[in-house]
Amino acid sequence: MDYFKKLLELLTIEKDDDRTSYIKLTENTSAADRRAQGLAWYPIAIRGNEPGRGDYINIEVERTTHQDLSHQFRFGVPAALFSNHDPKNNRIEGIITHQSGNRLKITLYTDELPDWSRDGKLGIDLLFDNNSYDEMLKALKQAQALAEKPKEGHLVNVLTGKTAPVFSELPLPIQASKLNPSQITAVEKIVAAQDLAIVHGPPGTGKTTTLVQAIMELIKQTGKQILVVAPSNTAVDLLSEKLADEGLNVLRIGNPARISEKLMSLTLDSKMALHKDNKLIRELKKQASAYKDMAHKYKRSFGKAERDQRKALFNEAHRIMKDVGVTEQYIIDDLVNKAQVITATLIGANHYTIRQLQFDTVVIDEAGQALEPACWVPILKAQKVILAGDHCQLPPTIKSAEAARKGLNITLLEKCVALYPEAVVLLNEQYRMNEAIMDFSSTTFYDGKLKAHNSVAHRLLFENDMPVTFVDTAGCGFEEQQAGTSVANHEEASLLLKHLTRLVTSLDRSEKFPTIAIISPYKEQIRILNEQLNDHPELQAHANKISVNTVDSFQGQERDAVYISLVRSNSEGEIGFLADIRRMNVAMTRARKKLVVIGDSSTLTRLPFYADFVTYAESLNAYQSAWEFADD
């Protein structure tokens, strides 16, 4: 089928480009360089080890210095333990099974730690993640084969546009006092769907609340287990927590990003530790370790009798670990069977614990940010799929410009929304923004269909404040500066902080200080804003309430006030990736009570989106010129 042939080609391009850039970053680089890039922990100390599944060993390590450096280590990615005495030869590969703070657990593909692991200078390297690509490629090939079989491939053919989705009649309308009319319609659509339903959830419209209620309704009506997945651990965590709050038995496969006690209690590790048969596993592991320790006491130069004795001890340790494996599998099966909802990331849906399972319903949240090949991993387990997300917000992250250009950037959500408008329910009431902040986004992205709930429609930072402001730097000579691959604008940064200082000093001291986000699409501008922030004591006094970061880091978050620095100011009208207006939709809709956008209209308005925004600000009498702040 051409549909999957094309996807396989695009994913192969993405994989090859990703691997090439990984090799470029890592080959012939020192441990310190890899550490700076977030691809290594060095130095580390081994804090514990125990026998693992099969003939593997589990170790726990801690990074002992440079703990403030950000890194890319996470559950399920391949990594290697290495010795910097001889990094080429002294290394063992494995897979990360847990990561929290400055500690991580890794299963190493060996049954005992090598001698060099006792000589210090140890580190952990992140390896190229072939596993995720292999899972996606395998899923696409399976879907391609299924598409040829009318019965088994029914869902595949719906999702690829060959067969229209079917909806049954609801015997009774859904009763849900917590939900508004559009949310109830979405729940009804999900319950009535035989194969596909789509929930389009613009910012602040309660998509998570709607999904939770729909999942509860499905379980109430069918009693069947549901798989809930999302591209990011953070999105999986949010749903896991909300579902557990409703009293459902939730099993979280994988490693939560947010390490709260509540979330940890939902994980497989935590539930296994509390299982009544876990005591037996602990005792067996202790015995296996004892036999291995005895075997290690035999020195290298020994005769046949000692060699036989050593072999017998190792064999006994392996036999015991086989018993551990059997008991562990029994506990896992027991926990999986009892769960009403299983939650995981898209690739985590093929975790060994649930690899063979099939589900009546699979829910894919944040589908607007999900790479399509990754979606096929959980879809192959489903009779029916619920796609939830917003294709007018951030798209998936794609490493290869060529793959993106050829169509890998188009999500399954976008394709299905275009194919089947009858399967889509738009959640149209939002609970986040003042209506003046909402209206521009609503008109531009959602056909003007959004409305603000009464509780938020008119709320302001203080009485008579302007909820939206555009500060125009045109004609001020605030030229952008190139900084490597990024762009910055020093004068615009200082104007923003001046404007914010004026706002902060005008606030009523008796009121609770608002939460504030300062957002820019450019990393270099973020660095400059953070640097300049140190010179503003009035703002420093409230540093815990002010966050400065890129658009992507604020996805899914909200603040009382949002300042956006657009940076670009040049005579050519070059705006780079400011042309990605979905990113701007995310930035603008983080604000609850006040939105301030700062930029150069003469550069920006060559794109209709920004021209429309300036016109919108003028219609609200919310346009200011940067000249008004020249004397401050």
XYZ file of C-alpha atoms in Angstrom:
632
model
C 0.000 0.000 0.000
C 1.495 3.337 -1.098
C 0.346 5.056 2.112
C 2.708 2.994 4.280
C 5.430 2.772 1.647
C 5.712 6.577 1.794
C 5.698 6.637 5.605
C 8.418 3.968 5.724
C 10.562 6.036 3.326
C 10.071 9.222 5.382
C 10.856 7.473 8.665
C 14.020 5.968 7.165
C 15.167 9.464 6.087
C 14.432 10.731 9.632
C 16.328 7.837 11.234
C 19.374 8.271 8.960
C 19.530 12.053 9.546
C 19.099 11.573 13.285
C 21.867 8.961 13.418
C 24.210 11.135 11.323
C 23.784 14.119 13.642
C 24.236 11.842 16.704
C 27.500 10.462 15.294
C 28.662 14.015 14.497
C 27.968 15.029 18.086
C 29.645 12.030 19.708
C 32.461 10.601 17.609
C 35.932 11.647 18.692
C 34.520 13.771 21.531
C 35.658 13.652 25.125
C 33.436 12.564 28.034
C 33.356 16.234 29.134
C 32.074 17.339 25.693
C 29.407 14.637 25.646
C 28.426 15.636 29.171
C 28.013 19.281 28.078
C 25.720 18.136 25.244
C 23.540 16.165 27.676
C 24.653 12.827 26.163
C 26.773 11.547 29.068
C 26.894 11.430 32.842
C 30.506 11.605 33.970
C 31.806 10.865 36.549
C 29.346 8.461 38.162
C 29.408 6.106 41.134
C 27.693 2.715 41.263
C 25.348 2.759 44.264
C 23.989 -0.783 44.033
C 23.463 -3.819 41.829
C 21.268 -6.915 41.712
C 20.566 -9.746 39.272
C 18.088 -8.748 36.558
C 15.772 -10.579 34.159
C 17.463 -13.324 32.177
C 21.253 -13.241 32.370
C 21.418 -9.488 32.891
C 22.415 -7.329 35.841
C 20.667 -4.175 37.123
C 22.814 -1.376 38.516
C 21.925 1.947 40.096
C 24.307 4.857 39.462
C 24.555 8.457 40.627
C 26.251 11.361 38.886
C 28.576 12.849 41.458
C 29.410 16.203 39.823
C 27.901 18.627 37.245
C 24.458 17.873 38.634
C 23.024 21.153 37.296
C 23.625 20.180 33.635
C 20.500 19.242 31.653
C 20.586 15.849 29.933
C 18.598 13.585 27.604
C 18.540 10.425 29.744
C 15.088 8.924 30.159
C 13.320 5.610 30.649
C 13.672 3.104 27.816
C 16.644 4.615 25.969
C 19.808 2.590 25.279
C 22.949 3.578 27.164
C 26.400 2.189 27.980
C 28.530 2.025 31.132
C 32.105 3.007 30.240
C 35.476 3.480 31.894
C 37.358 6.614 30.871
C 40.614 4.705 31.413
C 39.875 2.902 28.123
C 36.498 4.144 26.763
C 36.765 2.252 23.449
C 37.191 -1.236 24.966
C 35.817 -0.880 28.475
C 32.110 -0.419 27.855
C 28.943 -2.493 28.313
C 25.637 -1.633 26.672
C 22.235 -1.730 28.333
C 18.918 0.060 28.682
C 17.748 2.682 31.199
C 14.925 1.335 33.369
C 14.509 4.340 35.666
C 15.735 7.931 35.906
C 15.058 10.344 38.742
C 17.075 13.423 39.715
C 20.768 12.494 39.675
C 20.233 8.736 39.856
C 19.353 6.225 37.211
C 18.963 2.460 36.963
C 20.283 0.603 33.957
C 19.971 -3.051 32.938
C 23.353 -4.100 31.519
C 23.599 -6.900 28.944
C 25.980 -8.992 31.068
C 25.514 -11.227 34.095
C 28.306 -9.704 36.196
C 30.128 -6.406 36.528
C 33.572 -6.422 34.827
C 36.773 -5.934 36.838
C 37.356 -2.485 35.288
C 34.170 -1.217 36.945
C 36.083 -1.130 40.256
C 38.852 1.170 38.951
C 36.968 4.508 38.978
C 36.542 7.056 36.158
C 33.152 5.551 35.240
C 30.450 7.209 33.152
C 27.200 6.492 31.324
C 26.868 7.336 27.622
C 23.564 7.764 25.841
C 23.488 5.574 22.715
C 21.617 6.241 19.495
C 18.019 5.120 20.047
C 17.592 2.455 17.374
C 14.900 0.812 19.486
C 12.248 3.537 18.978
C 12.842 3.602 15.222
C 12.749 -0.207 15.037
C 9.399 -0.264 16.877
C 7.951 2.355 14.511
C 9.262 0.665 11.349
C 7.937 -2.705 12.524
C 4.500 -1.176 13.294
C 4.290 0.447 9.842
C 5.131 -2.869 8.139
C 2.491 -4.687 10.215
C -0.124 -2.022 9.390
C 0.811 -2.279 5.709
C 0.195 -6.054 5.804
C -3.095 -5.638 7.734
C -4.428 -3.138 5.185
C -4.690 -5.994 2.668
C -7.090 -7.937 4.937
C -10.600 -6.402 4.899
C -11.699 -7.740 8.316
C -8.535 -7.545 10.459
C -7.436 -4.377 8.658
C -10.720 -2.492 9.138
C -9.290 0.114 11.553
C -6.172 0.577 9.376
C -8.409 1.254 6.385
C -10.511 3.767 8.330
C -7.427 5.686 9.456
C -5.934 5.741 5.948
C -9.114 7.038 4.326
C -10.332 3.870 2.611
C -13.364 3.149 4.835
C -15.565 5.707 6.615
C -15.926 5.484 10.415
C -19.158 4.110 11.864
C -21.160 5.401 14.867
C -23.875 3.503 16.729
C -26.978 4.997 18.326
C -26.604 5.823 22.041
C -29.279 4.071 24.122
C -29.298 6.949 26.652
C -27.770 10.448 26.661
C -24.632 10.790 28.807
C -25.198 12.312 32.255
C -22.120 14.264 33.392
C -22.690 17.228 35.682
C -19.003 18.221 35.518
C -19.084 18.815 31.748
C -20.296 21.595 29.441
C -22.430 20.841 26.330
C -19.499 20.465 23.871
C -17.658 18.189 26.323
C -20.764 16.001 26.731
C -21.065 15.816 22.917
C -17.417 14.652 22.784
C -18.028 11.916 25.391
C -21.118 10.764 23.468
C -19.131 10.687 20.213
C -16.400 8.600 21.876
C -18.901 6.099 23.326
C -20.869 5.838 20.047
C -17.760 5.388 17.856
C -17.169 1.907 16.474
C -13.670 2.660 15.209
C -12.664 6.368 15.367
C -13.589 9.519 17.274
C -11.648 12.792 17.425
C -11.641 15.364 20.215
C -10.286 18.733 19.053
C -9.281 20.588 22.206
C -8.114 24.215 21.786
C -6.203 25.843 24.681
C -8.002 25.851 28.032
C -11.072 23.908 26.848
C -10.770 21.008 29.312
C -9.603 18.253 26.955
C -8.105 16.193 29.799
C -11.289 16.471 31.899
C -13.343 15.340 28.877
C -11.091 12.346 28.159
C -11.162 11.215 31.788
C -14.983 11.295 31.838
C -15.143 9.457 28.479
C -12.776 6.726 29.715
C -14.869 6.288 32.867
C -18.040 6.042 30.767
C -16.463 3.418 28.461
C -15.341 1.310 31.427
C -18.796 1.637 33.030
C -20.523 0.530 29.826
C -18.142 -2.201 28.597
C -16.062 -3.197 31.633
C -13.108 -3.559 29.240
C -9.525 -2.484 29.839
C -8.388 0.723 28.033
C -4.920 1.718 26.841
C -4.157 5.455 27.168
C -1.047 6.810 25.439
C 0.609 10.137 24.563
C 3.900 11.186 22.923
C 5.371 12.705 26.102
C 5.825 11.320 29.614
C 4.402 14.569 31.032
C 1.096 14.126 29.160
C 0.912 10.447 30.214
C 1.538 11.464 33.843
C -1.236 14.071 33.832
C -3.821 11.591 32.541
C -2.595 8.798 34.839
C -3.002 11.036 37.876
C -6.452 12.341 36.875
C -7.732 8.813 36.134
C -6.403 7.504 39.455
C -8.101 10.456 41.231
C -11.409 9.137 39.886
C -10.801 5.836 41.676
C -9.775 3.775 38.623
C -7.091 1.079 38.881
C -4.351 2.641 36.723
C -1.088 0.912 35.785
C 1.601 3.335 34.538
C 4.048 1.513 32.250
C 7.430 3.243 32.083
C 9.082 5.918 34.146
C 7.070 9.025 35.119
C 8.631 12.394 34.314
C 7.013 13.992 37.356
C 8.282 12.015 40.321
C 5.395 12.535 42.720
C 4.602 9.886 45.309
C 1.105 9.506 43.852
C 2.457 8.775 40.365
C 5.147 6.416 41.631
C 2.469 4.332 43.351
C 0.864 3.706 39.929
C 4.036 2.286 38.349
C 4.755 -1.371 37.717
C 7.850 -1.308 39.977
C 5.906 0.142 42.880
C 2.953 -2.259 42.486
C 5.319 -5.231 42.166
C 7.119 -4.195 45.359
C 3.796 -4.247 47.241
C 2.585 -7.531 45.714
C 2.113 -10.391 48.186
C 4.536 -12.651 46.228
C 7.353 -10.096 46.047
C 8.915 -11.345 49.296
C 9.724 -14.636 47.531
C 11.477 -12.730 44.705
C 13.631 -10.785 47.189
C 14.685 -14.002 48.937
C 15.511 -15.752 45.656
C 17.566 -12.762 44.415
C 19.476 -12.748 47.697
C 20.272 -16.455 47.249
C 21.395 -15.936 43.624
C 23.680 -13.055 44.674
C 25.157 -15.186 47.455
C 26.004 -18.024 44.998
C 27.587 -15.520 42.585
C 29.642 -13.966 45.403
C 30.878 -17.441 46.387
C 31.797 -18.165 42.753
C 33.782 -14.903 42.539
C 35.907 -15.925 45.528
C 37.675 -18.503 43.348
C 40.825 -16.938 41.937
C 41.667 -17.064 38.250
C 44.450 -19.694 38.623
C 42.739 -22.805 39.864
C 42.465 -26.476 39.012
C 39.638 -28.567 37.578
C 37.852 -29.173 40.919
C 37.685 -25.441 41.689
C 36.642 -24.661 38.117
C 33.813 -27.236 38.360
C 32.750 -25.846 41.733
C 32.735 -22.287 40.340
C 30.660 -23.427 37.333
C 28.206 -25.252 39.616
C 27.735 -22.122 41.741
C 27.060 -19.983 38.656
C 24.627 -22.608 37.301
C 22.744 -22.594 40.604
C 22.566 -18.772 40.550
C 21.170 -18.912 36.982
C 18.633 -21.592 37.931
C 17.391 -19.433 40.823
C 17.140 -16.374 38.525
C 14.980 -18.458 36.143
C 12.621 -19.036 39.083
C 12.701 -15.283 39.760
C 11.744 -14.654 36.131
C 8.791 -17.042 36.352
C 7.544 -15.478 39.617
C 8.028 -11.937 38.269
C 6.055 -12.816 35.150
C 3.232 -14.207 37.315
C 3.094 -10.939 39.328
C 3.222 -8.786 36.163
C 0.389 -10.781 34.552
C -1.664 -10.452 37.743
C -1.166 -6.665 37.924
C -1.807 -6.135 34.196
C -5.003 -8.218 34.318
C -6.395 -6.265 37.272
C -5.708 -2.802 35.780
C -8.717 -0.972 34.330
C -6.497 1.540 32.513
C -2.933 1.037 31.298
C -0.994 4.223 30.492
C 2.263 4.556 28.535
C 4.046 6.635 25.916
C 3.437 5.742 22.256
C 6.580 3.598 22.016
C 6.051 2.368 25.611
C 2.842 0.716 24.345
C 5.116 -2.097 23.153
C 6.801 -2.595 26.538
C 7.473 -6.311 27.140
C 4.786 -6.415 29.863
C 1.944 -5.532 27.456
C 3.443 -6.359 24.055
C 0.986 -9.203 23.364
C -2.146 -7.436 24.643
C -5.066 -6.252 22.515
C -7.485 -3.526 23.646
C -11.026 -2.638 22.774
C -10.170 1.101 22.928
C -6.881 3.000 22.631
C -6.857 6.708 23.508
C -4.047 8.824 21.983
C -3.748 12.183 23.752
C -1.666 15.137 22.446
C -2.096 13.562 18.987
C -1.258 16.948 17.427
C 2.324 16.512 18.684
C 2.635 12.824 17.847
C 4.760 11.556 14.976
C 2.428 9.391 12.867
C 4.681 6.280 12.716
C 4.812 6.281 16.553
C 0.975 6.312 16.681
C 0.828 3.029 14.785
C 2.563 1.193 17.668
C -0.509 1.462 19.976
C -3.070 1.543 17.109
C -2.165 -2.045 16.147
C -3.471 -3.105 19.578
C -6.868 -1.423 19.110
C -10.377 -2.138 17.867
C -11.157 1.576 18.129
C -8.995 4.693 18.442
C -9.741 8.023 20.088
C -7.479 10.837 18.847
C -7.377 13.895 21.108
C -5.317 17.036 20.639
C -5.034 20.286 18.724
C -3.366 20.422 15.301
C -3.340 24.241 15.617
C -0.724 24.065 18.400
C 2.831 22.666 18.449
C 3.619 20.075 15.758
C 5.807 16.997 16.425
C 9.574 17.433 16.685
C 11.247 16.250 13.492
C 15.040 16.073 13.143
C 15.208 15.871 9.345
C 14.219 18.944 7.309
C 13.857 16.711 4.221
C 11.474 14.263 5.976
C 9.412 17.180 7.309
C 9.229 18.823 3.888
C 8.090 15.548 2.298
C 5.215 15.146 4.763
C 6.418 13.548 8.027
C 5.337 16.763 9.790
C 1.663 16.053 8.940
C 0.128 14.177 11.849
C -2.450 11.401 11.783
C -4.743 13.795 13.693
C -4.560 16.390 10.878
C -5.198 13.747 8.224
C -8.231 12.294 10.043
C -9.727 15.740 10.831
C -9.562 16.557 7.096
C -10.956 13.146 6.077
C -13.801 12.796 8.578
C -15.312 16.044 9.912
C -18.258 13.926 11.142
C -15.908 12.169 13.606
C -14.650 15.445 15.137
C -16.026 17.292 18.155
C -14.572 20.761 18.841
C -14.505 21.684 22.525
C -15.633 25.295 22.242
C -15.750 26.718 25.773
C -12.480 27.739 27.365
C -11.708 28.317 31.047
C -8.330 30.066 30.854
C -8.289 33.396 29.007
C -9.904 36.795 29.122
C -12.055 36.905 25.969
C -9.905 39.668 24.410
C -6.864 37.331 24.607
C -8.941 34.445 23.245
C -10.658 36.237 20.340
C -7.636 36.628 18.043
C -6.714 32.943 18.380
C -10.361 31.908 18.004
C -10.797 33.884 14.765
C -7.455 32.838 13.266
C -7.394 29.139 14.153
C -10.860 27.995 15.235
C -13.291 29.753 12.833
C -14.357 32.114 15.640
C -16.087 29.229 17.447
C -14.471 29.574 20.888
C -16.261 31.263 23.743
C -14.923 32.245 27.148
C -16.618 30.845 30.239
C -18.175 33.569 32.444
C -15.640 32.894 35.205
C -12.732 34.024 32.979
C -14.239 36.178 30.190
C -13.624 39.552 31.859
C -10.952 38.897 34.445
C -8.013 41.320 34.556
C -4.764 41.727 36.496
C -6.307 44.843 38.086
C -9.303 47.085 37.451
C -9.320 48.906 34.074
C -6.157 47.106 32.889
C -5.706 46.332 29.174
C -5.818 42.526 28.669
C -3.978 42.739 25.299
C -1.157 45.091 24.255
C 1.049 45.234 21.174
C 4.208 47.315 21.674
C 5.602 48.299 18.276
C 9.366 48.853 17.969
C 9.187 49.947 14.289
C 11.360 52.971 13.580
C 13.283 52.686 16.879
C 16.402 51.190 15.307
C 16.165 47.986 17.399
C 18.094 45.850 14.910
C 18.266 42.089 15.514
C 21.689 40.453 16.024
C 22.717 37.062 14.674
C 24.169 34.772 17.372
C 25.317 31.464 15.850
C 22.177 29.683 14.684
C 19.982 31.871 16.898
C 18.875 35.518 16.796
C 18.668 38.124 19.556
C 17.590 41.730 20.063
C 19.171 43.460 23.085
C 17.136 46.674 22.856
C 13.856 44.767 22.579
C 14.808 42.695 25.648
C 15.472 45.822 27.740
C 12.230 47.433 26.509
C 10.279 44.322 27.561
C 11.780 44.368 31.065
C 11.145 48.120 31.310
C 7.477 47.580 30.377
C 7.185 44.705 32.863
C 8.837 46.759 35.637
C 6.316 49.555 35.042
C 3.494 46.985 35.297
C 4.879 45.397 38.471
C 5.340 48.724 40.256
C 1.738 49.697 39.439
C 0.305 46.551 41.058
C -1.567 46.822 44.320
C 0.841 45.656 47.051
C -1.984 44.020 48.997
C -2.888 41.757 46.068
C -1.254 38.362 45.487
C 1.621 38.816 43.009
C 0.679 37.343 39.589
C 2.522 34.549 37.783
C 4.366 35.864 34.722
C 5.853 34.157 31.664
C 8.414 35.837 29.415
C 8.492 33.905 26.152
C 10.618 34.158 23.036
C 11.009 31.717 20.138
C 14.788 32.308 20.181
C 17.136 30.672 22.712
C 19.689 33.492 22.508
C 16.983 36.047 23.371
C 16.039 33.905 26.385
C 19.684 33.993 27.519
C 19.831 37.803 27.164
C 16.505 38.284 28.972
C 17.710 36.132 31.873
C 20.979 38.094 31.974
C 19.211 41.492 31.947
C 16.691 40.339 34.546
C 19.527 40.393 37.115
C 19.729 44.195 36.705
C 16.071 44.724 37.721
C 15.786 44.527 41.526
C 11.993 45.178 41.413
C 11.624 42.013 39.274
C 14.282 40.012 41.126
C 12.239 40.419 44.299
C 9.574 38.234 42.629
C 11.893 35.906 40.706
C 9.967 32.815 41.872
C 6.857 34.102 40.045
C 8.608 35.010 36.763
C 9.579 32.278 34.233
C 11.682 33.013 31.148
C 11.773 30.333 28.436
C 11.058 29.268 24.848
C 7.550 28.669 23.484
C 7.914 24.883 23.482
C 8.687 24.718 27.204
C 5.361 26.454 28.028
C 3.184 24.007 26.029
C 0.344 22.885 28.309
C 1.057 25.603 30.891
C -0.607 28.919 31.729
C 0.293 32.157 33.572
C -1.591 35.279 34.735
C 0.464 37.501 32.418
C 2.505 36.603 29.336
C 5.125 38.770 27.590
C 6.297 37.691 24.135
C 9.500 39.038 22.550
C 9.360 38.446 18.774
C 12.990 39.611 18.225
C 13.038 39.890 14.415
C 13.761 43.409 13.086
C 15.439 43.790 9.694
C 14.924 45.695 6.446
C 14.480 42.478 4.399
C 11.354 41.392 6.294
C 13.045 38.076 7.229
C 11.118 36.404 10.057
C 12.523 32.840 10.006
C 10.512 30.402 12.042
C 8.204 33.133 13.386
C 6.347 32.052 10.236
C 5.303 28.938 12.190
C 2.089 30.535 13.419
C 1.028 27.437 15.376
C 3.929 28.128 17.713
C 2.655 31.682 18.173
C -0.820 30.336 18.902
C 0.683 28.370 21.799
C 2.615 31.404 23.083
C -0.363 33.790 22.975
C -2.814 31.378 24.600
C -0.733 30.767 27.743
C -2.070 34.064 29.198
C -5.025 34.193 31.592
C -5.415 37.927 32.248
C -2.831 39.867 30.245
C -0.927 39.391 26.987
C 1.850 41.774 25.894
C 3.482 41.186 22.489
C 6.583 43.194 21.554
C 7.917 43.341 17.988
C 8.742 45.368 14.902
C 5.576 45.747 12.794
C 7.496 46.826 9.678
C 9.337 43.454 9.664
C 6.514 41.251 10.975
C 3.482 42.447 9.028
C 4.698 41.059 5.716
C 3.073 37.876 7.038
C -0.741 38.258 7.178
C -0.919 36.621 10.652
C 1.072 39.459 12.267
C -0.611 42.154 10.154
C -3.959 40.819 11.418
C -2.725 40.831 15.012
C -1.587 44.478 14.797
C -4.988 45.409 13.303
C -6.691 43.444 16.109
C -4.655 45.297 18.781
C -5.573 48.626 17.162
C -9.278 47.678 17.204
C -9.000 47.176 21.006
C -7.113 50.470 21.368
C -4.274 48.250 22.617
C -1.503 49.452 20.267
C 1.502 51.234 21.815
C 4.660 52.530 20.213
C 8.017 51.774 21.854
C 8.654 55.555 21.633
C 6.272 55.959 24.603
C 8.939 54.295 26.768
C 11.938 56.166 25.339
C 12.292 58.539 28.304
C 11.933 55.928 31.072
